[in-house]
Amino acid sequence: MLPARGLRLATAASPLVFVIGAKKKHRVELTNGEEIAVVFKVQCTESSRFRLQPSKGVVAANASVAVHIQLASHSMDEANCTFLVLSKAASSPDAIASGAWVKDDDVAKLYVNAEIRQEASNGGDVAPLPETEQPTSPDERRVVRLLVKNKSRKSSNRLSDDEVAYLRQCKAAVTPSRWHQWEMNALHARTSLQGEKKRRASSNASSSSASLALHEDDVASLLTSPRYGKSAHSVVTESEQASLCCEPVDSVDAEVYAPLLNVVPHRCRRQSACDDQGRSCMEPACLWARYMLDVCIQQLQHTVNVGRTIASSSDDASSAIARISKSAQEIVILHQTNPYFDDAFRADASTSRPWLGSTES
């Protein structure tokens, strides 16, 4: 018969943390303090994801055996798991055979918790602790990390039943002042994470706005492409101030752009005079129309991308909506500064296209 304390287990850390993609091995030492040999077998709730050496064997009397555990290379998902070490007195040389483990035997059980984590080990929304707030023990490190994880609104970061039970046990085992300090460390870590996310969002918004700003050189490049022909430089010269419509703006001010209508000459041929030339028509009005279409398509594509950003992360919704508003304003200003939209056309558009009026307001 093997007393429950006959086989002792020792690990360098608890729980064992395995990083996906790393080849680090964890060592679990099994020590037999009895005067009789002990057989053991190691099982796991995620057995297919680990490699054990050895997974079963015999520990001689007053001796130790090291079991090395390594994460399998095909394991790519995070998970929490538990290793179970079964042990009993060795009654015969073939005691380690699978058939020897029967329900009637006096089998002792030892448990080892383990975690499989990504390299950052933060679940996408749990920040690493600043150096000044690094915990002083593995238990404290795990508690603070779980407290940070618990503050996340993401369903993927929801604590498991085992993690909740672990936090309750730790809270009951430490003084209120120490638990309060852990909570403060988690709060600081969470605040640092949110600040970093806002800085990244602001940087992404700035880069997106910059990519949409078409200056005079960009207009010249656009109008000299094969789609618009090779003689469109004169259009840029005559309406060079119209490139202002593509600069990022905070609001629409029609009075600022109204004088441009009197500067740029109206030379568009009416009705179907340019239809004979097809898409290669080089009339300024046709060039402007195709240019406006390109800008509209560009801004709509940008709106689609921003919509995907909002769908994937609600935290960036405010900045994303601001970018959509800016894109709409650019299109409105482009419409207002088009020198080939005469007053009659605008009056007709305001009555037949009420959505244009609502956009400009």
Coordinates of C-alpha atoms in Angstrom, one line a residue:
M1 CA 0.0 0.0 0.0
L2 CA 1.3 3.5 -0.9
P3 CA 0.5 6.4 1.4
A4 CA -0.8 9.5 -0.3
R5 CA 2.4 11.3 0.7
G6 CA 4.7 8.6 -0.7
L7 CA 5.3 10.2 -4.1
R8 CA 6.2 13.9 -4.0
L9 CA 6.0 16.2 -7.0
A10 CA 8.2 19.3 -7.7
T11 CA 8.1 21.8 -10.5
A12 CA 10.0 25.0 -11.2
A13 CA 6.8 27.0 -11.7
S14 CA 3.1 26.6 -11.1
P15 CA 1.2 26.5 -13.4
L16 CA 3.5 25.3 -16.2
V17 CA 3.3 27.8 -19.0
F18 CA 4.0 26.5 -22.6
V19 CA 4.6 29.1 -25.3
I20 CA 3.2 28.2 -28.7
G21 CA 6.1 27.9 -31.2
A22 CA 8.8 27.5 -28.4
K23 CA 10.7 24.3 -27.9
K24 CA 11.3 24.8 -24.1
K25 CA 10.9 21.7 -22.0
H26 CA 9.4 21.7 -18.5
R27 CA 10.8 19.4 -15.9
V28 CA 8.6 17.7 -13.3
E29 CA 10.5 15.7 -10.6
L30 CA 8.9 12.8 -8.9
T31 CA 10.4 11.8 -5.6
N32 CA 9.7 8.5 -3.8
G33 CA 10.4 8.9 0.0
E34 CA 9.2 5.4 0.8
E35 CA 11.1 2.1 1.3
I36 CA 9.3 0.5 -1.6
A37 CA 9.4 1.1 -5.3
V38 CA 6.6 3.0 -6.8
V39 CA 5.1 2.9 -10.3
F40 CA 3.7 6.0 -11.9
K41 CA 1.8 7.0 -15.1
V42 CA 1.3 10.6 -16.3
Q43 CA -1.9 11.6 -18.1
C44 CA -3.2 15.0 -19.4
T45 CA -6.5 16.5 -20.4
E46 CA -4.8 17.6 -23.6
S47 CA -2.6 14.6 -24.1
S48 CA -2.3 14.9 -27.9
R49 CA -0.7 18.3 -27.6
F50 CA 2.3 17.3 -25.5
R51 CA 5.3 15.0 -25.6
L52 CA 6.3 13.3 -22.3
Q53 CA 9.6 11.5 -21.6
P54 CA 8.9 9.2 -19.8
S55 CA 5.1 9.0 -19.6
K56 CA 5.3 6.0 -17.2
G57 CA 7.9 4.1 -15.2
V58 CA 9.2 3.0 -11.8
V59 CA 10.6 5.2 -9.1
A60 CA 13.0 3.2 -6.9
A61 CA 12.8 3.5 -3.1
N62 CA 14.2 6.8 -1.8
A63 CA 15.0 7.9 -5.4
S64 CA 13.7 10.5 -7.9
V65 CA 12.7 10.5 -11.6
A66 CA 12.5 13.5 -13.9
V67 CA 9.7 13.7 -16.4
H68 CA 10.3 16.2 -19.3
I69 CA 7.2 17.7 -20.9
Q70 CA 7.3 19.6 -24.2
L71 CA 4.6 21.2 -26.3
A72 CA 4.0 19.5 -29.6
S73 CA 4.9 21.5 -32.7
H74 CA 1.4 21.2 -34.2
S75 CA -0.3 22.8 -31.2
M76 CA -1.4 26.3 -32.3
D77 CA -4.3 27.2 -30.0
E78 CA -4.3 28.5 -26.4
A79 CA -5.7 26.3 -23.7
N80 CA -5.7 25.5 -20.0
C81 CA -5.0 21.9 -19.1
T82 CA -4.1 19.6 -16.2
F83 CA -1.6 16.8 -15.8
L84 CA -2.5 13.9 -13.6
V85 CA 0.2 11.7 -12.0
L86 CA -1.0 8.3 -10.9
S87 CA 1.2 6.3 -8.6
K88 CA 1.0 3.1 -6.5
A89 CA 3.3 0.6 -4.8
A90 CA 5.1 -1.7 -7.2
S91 CA 3.7 -5.2 -6.3
S92 CA 5.4 -7.0 -9.2
P93 CA 8.0 -6.4 -12.0
D94 CA 5.2 -6.0 -14.6
A95 CA 3.3 -3.4 -12.4
I96 CA 3.7 -0.7 -15.0
A97 CA 1.7 -2.6 -17.6
S98 CA -1.5 -1.0 -18.6
G99 CA -3.5 -3.9 -17.3
A100 CA -2.1 -3.4 -13.8
W101 CA -4.0 -0.1 -13.2
V102 CA -7.4 -1.4 -11.9
K103 CA -10.0 0.4 -10.0
D104 CA -9.5 -1.7 -6.9
D105 CA -5.8 -0.6 -6.5
D106 CA -4.9 2.0 -3.9
V107 CA -3.8 4.7 -6.5
A108 CA -2.5 8.1 -5.4
K109 CA -3.2 11.1 -7.6
L110 CA -1.2 14.3 -8.0
Y111 CA -2.2 17.3 -10.2
V112 CA -0.2 19.8 -12.1
N113 CA -1.9 22.8 -13.8
A114 CA -0.6 24.0 -17.2
E115 CA -1.3 26.8 -19.7
I116 CA -0.7 27.0 -23.4
R117 CA -0.2 30.6 -24.4
Q118 CA 0.8 32.7 -27.4
E119 CA 4.3 34.3 -27.3
A120 CA 2.9 37.6 -25.8
S121 CA 0.9 35.5 -23.3
N122 CA -1.7 38.3 -23.0
G123 CA -4.7 36.8 -24.9
G124 CA -4.8 39.8 -27.3
D125 CA -6.1 42.2 -24.6
V126 CA -3.9 41.5 -21.5
A127 CA -0.9 43.8 -21.4
P128 CA 2.5 42.6 -20.0
L129 CA 3.3 44.3 -16.7
P130 CA 5.6 47.3 -16.7
E131 CA 9.1 46.5 -15.3
T132 CA 8.4 48.6 -12.2
E133 CA 5.4 46.4 -11.4
Q134 CA 6.8 42.9 -12.1
P135 CA 5.4 40.5 -9.4
T136 CA 7.9 38.9 -7.0
S137 CA 6.5 35.3 -7.3
P138 CA 4.9 33.0 -9.9
D139 CA 1.6 33.0 -8.0
E140 CA 1.4 36.8 -7.8
R141 CA 2.3 37.0 -11.5
R142 CA -0.6 34.7 -12.4
V143 CA -3.0 36.5 -10.1
V144 CA -2.3 39.9 -11.6
R145 CA -2.5 38.5 -15.2
L146 CA -5.9 37.0 -14.5
L147 CA -7.1 40.2 -12.9
V148 CA -6.1 42.1 -16.0
K149 CA -7.8 39.5 -18.2
N150 CA -10.9 39.7 -16.1
K151 CA -11.3 43.4 -16.8
S152 CA -11.5 42.8 -20.5
R153 CA -14.9 42.9 -22.2
K154 CA -13.8 40.4 -24.9
S155 CA -15.6 37.1 -24.7
S156 CA -12.3 35.4 -25.6
N157 CA -10.8 36.7 -22.3
R158 CA -13.6 35.4 -20.1
L159 CA -12.2 33.6 -17.1
S160 CA -12.8 29.9 -16.9
D161 CA -14.3 28.3 -13.8
D162 CA -10.9 27.0 -12.7
E163 CA -9.4 30.5 -13.0
V164 CA -12.2 32.0 -11.0
A165 CA -11.8 29.4 -8.3
Y166 CA -8.0 30.0 -8.3
L167 CA -8.5 33.8 -7.8
R168 CA -10.9 33.1 -4.9
Q169 CA -8.5 30.8 -3.3
C170 CA -5.7 33.3 -3.6
K171 CA -7.8 36.1 -2.2
A172 CA -8.7 34.0 0.8
A173 CA -5.0 33.0 1.4
V174 CA -3.5 36.6 1.4
T175 CA -4.0 39.7 3.5
P176 CA -6.5 42.3 2.3
S177 CA -3.6 44.8 1.8
R178 CA -1.7 42.4 -0.4
W179 CA -4.8 41.6 -2.5
H180 CA -5.5 45.3 -2.9
Q181 CA -1.9 45.8 -4.2
W182 CA -2.4 43.1 -6.8
E183 CA -5.6 44.8 -7.9
M184 CA -3.8 48.1 -8.2
N185 CA -1.0 46.5 -10.3
A186 CA -3.7 45.0 -12.6
L187 CA -5.4 48.4 -12.9
H188 CA -2.1 50.1 -13.9
A189 CA -1.4 47.3 -16.4
R190 CA -4.9 47.6 -17.9
T191 CA -4.5 51.4 -18.1
S192 CA -1.2 51.1 -19.9
L193 CA -2.7 48.7 -22.4
Q194 CA -5.7 51.0 -23.2
G195 CA -3.3 53.9 -23.7
E196 CA -1.2 51.9 -26.1
K197 CA -4.3 50.8 -28.0
K198 CA -5.4 54.5 -28.3
R199 CA -2.0 55.6 -29.6
R200 CA -2.0 52.8 -32.2
A201 CA -5.6 53.8 -33.3
S202 CA -4.6 57.5 -33.6
S203 CA -1.5 56.5 -35.6
N204 CA -3.6 54.4 -38.0
A205 CA -6.1 57.2 -38.4
S206 CA -3.4 59.7 -39.3
S207 CA -1.9 57.4 -41.8
S208 CA -5.3 56.7 -43.4
S209 CA -6.1 60.4 -43.7
A210 CA -2.6 61.1 -45.2
S211 CA -3.1 58.4 -47.8
L212 CA -6.4 60.0 -49.0
A213 CA -4.9 63.5 -49.4
L214 CA -4.3 64.1 -53.2
H215 CA -2.2 67.1 -53.9
E216 CA -1.5 68.9 -57.2
D217 CA 1.2 66.5 -58.2
D218 CA -1.1 63.5 -57.6
V219 CA -3.8 65.2 -59.8
A220 CA -1.3 65.6 -62.6
S221 CA -0.3 62.0 -62.3
L222 CA -3.9 60.9 -62.4
L223 CA -4.9 63.0 -65.4
T224 CA -1.9 62.0 -67.4
S225 CA -2.6 58.3 -67.0
P226 CA -3.7 56.3 -70.2
R227 CA -7.3 56.4 -68.9
Y228 CA -7.4 60.3 -69.3
G229 CA -5.0 60.7 -72.3
K230 CA -1.7 62.6 -72.5
S231 CA -2.9 66.2 -73.0
A232 CA -4.6 66.9 -69.7
H233 CA -1.8 69.1 -68.2
S234 CA -3.7 72.1 -69.3
V235 CA -6.6 71.1 -67.1
V236 CA -4.4 71.0 -64.0
T237 CA -3.0 74.5 -64.9
E238 CA -6.5 76.0 -65.3
S239 CA -7.9 74.5 -62.2
E240 CA -4.9 74.0 -60.0
Q241 CA -6.7 75.5 -57.0
A242 CA -9.3 72.8 -57.2
S243 CA -6.8 70.4 -55.7
L244 CA -7.7 71.9 -52.3
C245 CA -10.9 69.8 -52.4
C246 CA -8.8 66.7 -51.7
E247 CA -7.1 68.0 -48.6
P248 CA -8.4 66.6 -45.3
V249 CA -11.0 69.1 -43.8
D250 CA -12.8 69.4 -40.6
S251 CA -16.0 71.1 -42.0
V252 CA -17.6 72.1 -45.2
D253 CA -17.5 75.8 -45.9
A254 CA -19.0 76.5 -49.4
E255 CA -18.2 80.2 -49.2
V256 CA -14.4 79.5 -49.1
Y257 CA -14.6 77.6 -52.4
A258 CA -17.4 79.6 -54.1
P259 CA -14.9 82.1 -55.7
L260 CA -13.2 79.3 -57.6
L261 CA -16.3 79.0 -59.8
N262 CA -15.5 82.4 -61.3
V263 CA -11.8 81.6 -61.8
V264 CA -11.9 78.4 -63.9
P265 CA -13.4 78.8 -67.4
H266 CA -16.5 76.9 -68.4
R267 CA -15.6 75.1 -71.6
C268 CA -17.6 72.0 -71.5
R269 CA -19.4 71.2 -74.7
R270 CA -23.1 70.6 -74.1
Q271 CA -25.4 67.7 -74.8
S272 CA -23.8 64.9 -76.8
A273 CA -21.1 66.8 -78.5
C274 CA -18.4 64.8 -76.8
D275 CA -20.1 61.4 -77.0
D276 CA -18.4 60.7 -80.4
Q277 CA -15.0 60.8 -78.7
G278 CA -16.1 58.2 -76.1
R279 CA -14.0 57.7 -73.0
S280 CA -11.0 59.4 -74.6
C281 CA -12.7 62.8 -74.7
M282 CA -10.3 65.4 -73.5
E283 CA -12.8 68.2 -72.7
P284 CA -12.1 69.6 -69.2
A285 CA -15.6 68.8 -68.1
C286 CA -15.2 65.2 -69.0
L287 CA -11.9 65.0 -67.3
W288 CA -13.4 66.6 -64.2
A289 CA -16.2 64.1 -64.2
R290 CA -13.9 61.1 -64.5
Y291 CA -11.6 62.6 -61.8
M292 CA -14.6 63.1 -59.5
L293 CA -15.7 59.5 -60.1
D294 CA -12.2 58.2 -59.1
V295 CA -12.2 60.2 -55.9
C296 CA -15.6 59.0 -55.0
I297 CA -14.6 55.4 -55.6
Q298 CA -11.5 55.9 -53.5
Q299 CA -13.5 57.4 -50.6
L300 CA -16.1 54.7 -50.8
Q301 CA -13.4 52.0 -50.6
H302 CA -12.0 53.9 -47.6
T303 CA -15.5 53.8 -46.0
V304 CA -15.7 50.1 -46.5
N305 CA -12.3 49.6 -44.8
V306 CA -13.3 51.8 -41.9
G307 CA -16.6 49.8 -41.6
R308 CA -14.6 46.7 -41.2
T309 CA -12.5 48.3 -38.5
I310 CA -15.6 49.2 -36.6
A311 CA -17.0 45.7 -36.9
S312 CA -13.7 44.1 -35.7
S313 CA -13.1 46.5 -32.8
S314 CA -15.8 48.6 -31.2
D315 CA -13.1 50.5 -29.2
D316 CA -12.0 52.4 -32.3
A317 CA -15.6 53.4 -33.3
S318 CA -15.2 57.1 -32.6
S319 CA -12.1 57.7 -34.6
A320 CA -13.5 55.4 -37.4
I321 CA -16.7 57.4 -37.7
A322 CA -14.7 60.6 -37.8
R323 CA -12.8 59.3 -40.8
I324 CA -16.0 58.4 -42.5
S325 CA -17.3 61.9 -41.9
K326 CA -14.1 63.4 -43.3
S327 CA -14.4 61.2 -46.5
A328 CA -18.0 62.4 -47.0
Q329 CA -16.9 66.0 -46.6
E330 CA -14.2 65.7 -49.2
I331 CA -16.7 64.4 -51.7
V332 CA -19.1 67.2 -50.9
I333 CA -16.4 69.9 -51.3
L334 CA -15.3 68.3 -54.6
H335 CA -18.9 68.6 -55.9
Q336 CA -19.1 72.2 -54.7
T337 CA -15.8 73.2 -56.4
N338 CA -16.4 71.5 -59.7
P339 CA -16.4 74.6 -62.1
Y340 CA -18.5 72.7 -64.7
F341 CA -21.6 72.4 -62.5
D342 CA -23.5 75.6 -63.4
D343 CA -26.2 77.2 -61.4
A344 CA -29.0 75.5 -63.4
F345 CA -27.5 72.1 -62.9
R346 CA -27.2 72.8 -59.1
A347 CA -30.8 74.0 -58.9
D348 CA -32.0 70.9 -60.7
A349 CA -29.8 68.6 -58.5
S350 CA -31.2 70.2 -55.3
T351 CA -34.8 69.3 -56.3
S352 CA -34.2 66.0 -58.0
R353 CA -31.6 64.6 -55.7
P354 CA -32.6 65.5 -52.1
W355 CA -29.9 63.3 -50.7
L356 CA -27.3 65.8 -52.0
G357 CA -28.9 68.6 -50.1
S358 CA -28.9 66.5 -46.9
T359 CA -25.2 65.6 -47.3
E360 CA -24.2 69.2 -47.8
S361 CA -26.1 70.3 -44.6

